[in-house]
Amino acid sequence: MSLSRRGFISSALAASVSPKFCHLEIDQAFAAEEKGHSPTPAKTPIVISAGNGYNYLDEAYELLRAGGDTLDSVLKVVTGPENDPNDQSVGLGGRPNEEGVVELDACCMHGPTRSAGAVGGVRNIKNVSLLANVVRQHTGHVMLVGEGAERFAVAEGFRRENLLTEAGRKEWLLWKETHSDWWGPGLSSPSWRSRLGARRQSEDWSERLRRIEEAAVNLGISPELRSSAIRSVIFPPTGTIHCSALNTNGELSGCTTTSGLAWKIPGRVGDSPLIGAGCYTDQDIGSAGATGSGEENIKVSGAHTIIENLRHGLSPLEAAMDALKRIVRNYSADRDRLKYVDMVYYVLRKDGAYAGVSLWEGYGSAREKPHQIAVHDGRKRLEKTVSLFPGPSHDWPPIFSP
Ligand code: ASP
């Protein structure tokens, strides 16, 4: 049955004045609920981040103390690693895709204006966090990707530059010359074990390691960088920074930026630039972000799930644990697979309560390097995250251990 334009307008009007759907009632209901568990405002500003933001927290905290905007404060933190060519997890010096091209992802949310910006798969522009913020401020869109995002960046005054450092290029060549790729079944595939079987049968790993080392020498990778380069080739690392901030007016913002996953298939986008997965900020509730296995986090919309959990009264720790349990559920609690998943959540509630929560205590063989959350609320510190499972995650792909 077709509805005339006039009929449509009058029925829409009727709905809008129907007492059942009165706006006032809905607003009152929300206000009452807010009052019910609205946390008291924070007495001091607070900024939290992934551990790699630690060195940049002072300036961000001072900005908050001086009454600065929470997103400006957050951007001060995340642009630190973006500008650092020696930080291989984000921005300049980030690890490239399988074609040797650095592709960056970022998103941000500004609580006070309830606005968001995001960019994915961006080449040649190092500060994608700032670019996401410009998308937020200067477009009617929320997300731009790839070539369009790069052209937009240049139009907005960002400088194109080569993001692949010499050290990154050599590491990529080492991977290219000696190693595998991302094609084939992933961890969530029913045939994931075929990865393990194929490698076990066909490879003599001590011989293979010897060859990789020889290639590293030939490529001129310096002895002090050699073992970490070999490790990155065998177990493609991820790396990201998330930061959230709260000021004493109760204003919140958050940002996540990354170069994603080393040697990824060009065009692969992880969770970091996805509003609701890598980052989510709700001015009424809190701000949350993620680092780790992006594919797993996308499937549970981690950051948004956490904020919704806070909204329903869970504490920051409980809210993030619940998101982790959803990842566990996706693998039917099969630890044989979950041990390859690395996930960390950073949660900041509107009253300044916070939590750093991880699936495992640390990653890979970095038992001695636990996951950490960096915090500054007048005292800057690194705190170990609370983990759902004991011990470290294992490196993917499964090569040396079954
Ligand atoms: N989550 C990021 C991604 O999947 C990587 C990371 O956080 O380490 O792109």
GROMACS .gro file of C-alpha atoms in nm, residues 124-386:
model
  263
  124ASN     CA    1   5.177   0.934   0.348
  125ILE     CA    2   5.019   1.139   0.628
  126LYS     CA    3   5.175   1.079   0.968
  127ASN     CA    4   4.930   1.247   1.210
  128VAL     CA    5   4.614   1.053   1.132
  129SER     CA    6   4.477   1.137   1.478
  130LEU     CA    7   4.480   1.505   1.379
  131LEU     CA    8   4.336   1.413   1.041
  132ALA     CA    9   4.048   1.226   1.207
  133ASN     CA   10   3.988   1.539   1.413
  134VAL     CA   11   3.976   1.754   1.098
  135VAL     CA   12   3.724   1.514   0.944
  136ARG     CA   13   3.521   1.567   1.262
  137GLN     CA   14   3.549   1.945   1.250
  138HIS     CA   15   3.543   2.026   0.880
  139THR     CA   16   3.318   1.775   0.711
  140GLY     CA   17   2.967   1.649   0.739
  141HIS     CA   18   3.108   1.296   0.739
  142VAL     CA   19   3.247   1.078   1.013
  143MET     CA   20   3.491   0.856   0.824
  144LEU     CA   21   3.716   0.892   0.520
  145VAL     CA   22   3.939   0.614   0.388
  146GLY     CA   23   4.230   0.549   0.156
  147GLU     CA   24   4.309   0.780  -0.132
  148GLY     CA   25   4.015   1.009  -0.059
  149ALA     CA   26   4.133   1.059   0.297
  150GLU     CA   27   4.485   1.135   0.176
  151ARG     CA   28   4.364   1.391  -0.077
  152PHE     CA   29   4.144   1.549   0.188
  153ALA     CA   30   4.446   1.570   0.421
  154VAL     CA   31   4.652   1.754   0.159
  155ALA     CA   32   4.363   1.992   0.088
  156GLU     CA   33   4.350   2.065   0.462
  157GLY     CA   34   4.721   2.148   0.473
  158PHE     CA   35   4.874   1.821   0.589
  159ARG     CA   36   5.212   1.743   0.437
  160ARG     CA   37   5.265   1.421   0.239
  161GLU     CA   38   5.575   1.237   0.354
  162ASN     CA   39   5.730   0.896   0.329
  163LEU     CA   40   5.636   0.718   0.651
  164LEU     CA   41   5.859   0.416   0.592
  165THR     CA   42   6.183   0.467   0.780
  166GLU     CA   43   6.506   0.302   0.672
  167ALA     CA   44   6.484   0.058   0.963
  168GLY     CA   45   6.122  -0.019   0.870
  169ARG     CA   46   6.212  -0.072   0.505
  170LYS     CA   47   6.487  -0.320   0.592
  171GLU     CA   48   6.259  -0.509   0.829
  172TRP     CA   49   5.991  -0.528   0.560
  173LEU     CA   50   6.245  -0.652   0.304
  174LEU     CA   51   6.354  -0.917   0.550
  175TRP     CA   52   5.993  -1.031   0.582
  176LYS     CA   53   5.940  -1.015   0.206
  177GLU     CA   54   6.250  -1.217   0.129
  178THR     CA   55   6.206  -1.483   0.390
  179HIS     CA   56   5.857  -1.517   0.508
  180SER     CA   57   5.493  -1.587   0.470
  181ASP     CA   58   5.185  -1.376   0.427
  182TRP     CA   59   4.836  -1.323   0.557
  183TRP     CA   60   4.665  -1.532   0.293
  184GLY     CA   61   4.507  -1.852   0.418
  185PRO     CA   62   4.282  -1.939   0.713
  186GLY     CA   63   4.279  -1.708   1.013
  187LEU     CA   64   4.229  -1.786   1.378
  188SER     CA   65   3.850  -1.789   1.358
  189SER     CA   66   3.843  -2.029   1.064
  190PRO     CA   67   3.742  -2.390   1.141
  191SER     CA   68   4.057  -2.497   0.958
  192TRP     CA   69   4.294  -2.275   1.156
  193ARG     CA   70   4.495  -2.579   1.263
  194SER     CA   71   4.603  -2.632   0.903
  195ARG     CA   72   4.841  -2.339   0.954
  196LEU     CA   73   5.004  -2.527   1.231
  197GLY     CA   74   5.016  -2.858   1.050
  198ALA     CA   75   5.159  -2.713   0.730
  199ARG     CA   76   5.438  -2.541   0.911
  200ARG     CA   77   5.519  -2.831   1.136
  201GLN     CA   78   5.558  -3.075   0.852
  202SER     CA   79   5.728  -2.869   0.593
  203GLU     CA   80   5.968  -2.650   0.781
  204ASP     CA   81   6.292  -2.713   0.948
  205TRP     CA   82   6.283  -2.415   1.174
  206SER     CA   83   6.642  -2.403   1.283
  207GLU     CA   84   6.743  -2.397   0.917
  208ARG     CA   85   6.483  -2.137   0.842
  209LEU     CA   86   6.597  -1.915   1.129
  210ARG     CA   87   6.951  -1.944   1.006
  211ARG     CA   88   6.838  -1.826   0.662
  212ILE     CA   89   6.645  -1.532   0.805
  213GLU     CA   90   6.944  -1.429   1.010
  214GLU     CA   91   7.168  -1.452   0.707
  215ALA     CA   92   6.925  -1.237   0.508
  216ALA     CA   93   6.919  -0.983   0.793
  217VAL     CA   94   7.297  -0.958   0.781
  218ASN     CA   95   7.289  -0.916   0.402
  219LEU     CA   96   7.027  -0.642   0.429
  220GLY     CA   97   7.253  -0.452   0.666
  221ILE     CA   98   7.024  -0.478   0.968
  222SER     CA   99   7.246  -0.380   1.258
  223PRO     CA  100   7.325  -0.647   1.519
  224GLU     CA  101   7.134  -0.462   1.793
  225LEU     CA  102   6.814  -0.450   1.580
  226ARG     CA  103   6.854  -0.796   1.431
  227SER     CA  104   6.675  -1.016   1.681
  228SER     CA  105   6.374  -0.783   1.710
  229ALA     CA  106   6.355  -0.761   1.328
  230ILE     CA  107   6.361  -1.140   1.300
  231ARG     CA  108   6.094  -1.167   1.566
  232SER     CA  109   5.871  -0.916   1.380
  233VAL     CA  110   5.914  -1.110   1.060
  234ILE     CA  111   5.807  -1.437   1.218
  235PHE     CA  112   5.535  -1.297   1.444
  236PRO     CA  113   5.388  -0.985   1.280
  237PRO     CA  114   5.341  -0.735   1.562
  238THR     CA  115   5.055  -0.496   1.616
  239GLY     CA  116   5.080  -0.163   1.787
  240THR     CA  117   4.848   0.120   1.873
  241ILE     CA  118   4.789   0.399   2.118
  242HIS     CA  119   4.459   0.486   2.280
  243CYS     CA  120   4.407   0.786   2.509
  244SER     CA  121   4.102   0.918   2.698
  245ALA     CA  122   4.078   1.235   2.907
  246LEU     CA  123   3.837   1.394   3.154
  247ASN     CA  124   3.845   1.748   3.292
  248THR     CA  125   3.685   1.891   3.605
  249ASN     CA  126   3.386   2.013   3.406
  250GLY     CA  127   3.312   1.647   3.343
  251GLU     CA  128   3.404   1.676   2.974
  252LEU     CA  129   3.542   1.366   2.805
  253SER     CA  130   3.723   1.280   2.483
  254GLY     CA  131   3.905   0.983   2.336
  255CYS     CA  132   4.130   0.891   2.044
  256THR     CA  133   4.293   0.577   1.905
  257THR     CA  134   4.562   0.576   1.636
  258THR     CA  135   4.765   0.296   1.481
  259SER     CA  136   4.966   0.156   1.192
  260GLY     CA  137   4.771  -0.163   1.257
  261LEU     CA  138   4.921  -0.496   1.189
  262ALA     CA  139   5.262  -0.547   1.031
  263TRP     CA  140   5.269  -0.696   0.678
  264LYS     CA  141   4.889  -0.680   0.653
  265ILE     CA  142   4.704  -0.718   0.325
  266PRO     CA  143   4.679  -0.368   0.172
  267GLY     CA  144   4.345  -0.218   0.265
  268ARG     CA  145   4.313  -0.417   0.586
  269VAL     CA  146   4.157  -0.198   0.851
  270GLY     CA  147   4.147  -0.307   1.212
  271ASP     CA  148   3.939  -0.191   1.504
  272SER     CA  149   4.131   0.129   1.581
  273PRO     CA  150   3.950   0.369   1.344
  274LEU     CA  151   3.609   0.217   1.401
  275ILE     CA  152   3.391   0.427   1.627
  276GLY     CA  153   3.257   0.183   1.884
  277ALA     CA  154   3.538  -0.070   1.846
  278GLY     CA  155   3.876   0.104   1.886
  279CYS     CA  156   3.730   0.403   2.068
  280TYR     CA  157   3.401   0.527   2.205
  281THR     CA  158   3.319   0.832   2.412
  282ASP     CA  159   2.978   0.918   2.553
  283GLN     CA  160   2.972   1.253   2.728
  284ASP     CA  161   2.713   1.123   2.976
  285ILE     CA  162   2.898   0.806   3.067
  286GLY     CA  163   3.269   0.771   2.993
  287SER     CA  164   3.533   0.700   2.732
  288ALA     CA  165   3.693   0.369   2.635
  289GLY     CA  166   3.948   0.240   2.387
  290ALA     CA  167   4.131  -0.070   2.282
  291THR     CA  168   4.463  -0.206   2.166
  292GLY     CA  169   4.537  -0.559   2.051
  293SER     CA  170   4.377  -0.810   1.815
  294GLY     CA  171   4.166  -0.575   1.606
  295GLU     CA  172   3.969  -0.846   1.429
  296GLU     CA  173   3.848  -0.985   1.761
  297ASN     CA  174   3.758  -0.643   1.899
  298ILE     CA  175   3.555  -0.551   1.591
  299LYS     CA  176   3.336  -0.857   1.645
  300VAL     CA  177   3.237  -0.745   1.996
  301SER     CA  178   3.231  -0.366   1.929
  302GLY     CA  179   3.453  -0.349   2.235
  303ALA     CA  180   3.461   0.021   2.324
  304HIS     CA  181   3.088   0.069   2.271
  305THR     CA  182   3.005  -0.246   2.464
  306ILE     CA  183   3.208  -0.114   2.757
  307ILE     CA  184   3.034   0.224   2.756
  308GLU     CA  185   2.693   0.056   2.743
  309ASN     CA  186   2.794  -0.164   3.034
  310LEU     CA  187   2.894   0.146   3.232
  311ARG     CA  188   2.560   0.302   3.144
  312HIS     CA  189   2.387   0.004   3.300
  313GLY     CA  190   2.578   0.042   3.623
  314LEU     CA  191   2.881  -0.186   3.583
  315SER     CA  192   3.213  -0.060   3.717
  316PRO     CA  193   3.494   0.013   3.465
  317LEU     CA  194   3.657  -0.319   3.551
  318GLU     CA  195   3.334  -0.518   3.520
  319ALA     CA  196   3.239  -0.337   3.200
  320ALA     CA  197   3.565  -0.428   3.027
  321MET     CA  198   3.572  -0.782   3.165
  322ASP     CA  199   3.232  -0.837   3.010
  323ALA     CA  200   3.364  -0.725   2.670
  324LEU     CA  201   3.655  -0.967   2.706
  325LYS     CA  202   3.414  -1.247   2.795
  326ARG     CA  203   3.231  -1.183   2.469
  327ILE     CA  204   3.559  -1.250   2.286
  328VAL     CA  205   3.601  -1.565   2.494
  329ARG     CA  206   3.246  -1.668   2.398
  330ASN     CA  207   3.325  -1.618   2.029
  331TYR     CA  208   3.578  -1.899   2.067
  332SER     CA  209   3.355  -2.111   2.294
  333ALA     CA  210   3.617  -2.051   2.564
  334ASP     CA  211   3.867  -2.259   2.363
  335ARG     CA  212   4.199  -2.157   2.517
  336ASP     CA  213   4.390  -2.336   2.240
  337ARG     CA  214   4.280  -2.047   2.021
  338LEU     CA  215   4.229  -1.772   2.275
  339LYS     CA  216   4.594  -1.793   2.370
  340TYR     CA  217   4.670  -1.627   2.035
  341VAL     CA  218   4.438  -1.334   2.107
  342ASP     CA  219   4.581  -1.023   2.269
  343MET     CA  220   4.334  -0.760   2.388
  344VAL     CA  221   4.361  -0.461   2.620
  345TYR     CA  222   4.085  -0.217   2.714
  346TYR     CA  223   4.128   0.127   2.871
  347VAL     CA  224   3.821   0.265   3.046
  348LEU     CA  225   3.756   0.607   3.198
  349ARG     CA  226   3.423   0.676   3.365
  350LYS     CA  227   3.275   1.022   3.397
  351ASP     CA  228   3.361   1.044   3.767
  352GLY     CA  229   3.729   0.970   3.703
  353ALA     CA  230   3.713   0.599   3.795
  354TYR     CA  231   3.924   0.405   3.545
  355ALA     CA  232   4.050   0.057   3.459
  356GLY     CA  233   4.307  -0.112   3.237
  357VAL     CA  234   4.187  -0.462   3.159
  358SER     CA  235   4.344  -0.730   2.941
  359LEU     CA  236   4.268  -1.081   2.823
  360TRP     CA  237   4.616  -1.199   2.920
  361GLU     CA  238   4.878  -1.046   3.150
  362GLY     CA  239   5.121  -0.973   2.868
  363TYR     CA  240   5.180  -1.069   2.510
  364GLY     CA  241   5.396  -1.311   2.321
  365SER     CA  242   5.696  -1.419   2.514
  366ALA     CA  243   5.700  -1.085   2.695
  367ARG     CA  244   5.616  -1.239   3.029
  368GLU     CA  245   5.843  -0.984   3.188
  369LYS     CA  246   5.657  -0.703   3.007
  370PRO     CA  247   5.301  -0.703   3.137
  371HIS     CA  248   5.028  -0.499   2.976
  372GLN     CA  249   5.009  -0.156   3.133
  373ILE     CA  250   4.784   0.145   3.147
  374ALA     CA  251   4.944   0.490   3.182
  375VAL     CA  252   4.758   0.729   3.414
  376HIS     CA  253   4.801   1.094   3.510
  377ASP     CA  254   4.568   1.249   3.764
  378GLY     CA  255   4.827   1.472   3.926
  379ARG     CA  256   5.057   1.173   3.970
  380LYS     CA  257   5.191   1.006   3.660
  381ARG     CA  258   5.225   0.631   3.673
  382LEU     CA  259   5.212   0.302   3.486
  383GLU     CA  260   4.984   0.035   3.628
  384LYS     CA  261   4.964  -0.330   3.538
  385THR     CA  262   4.631  -0.415   3.377
  386VAL     CA  263   4.392  -0.658   3.545
   0.00000   0.00000   0.00000
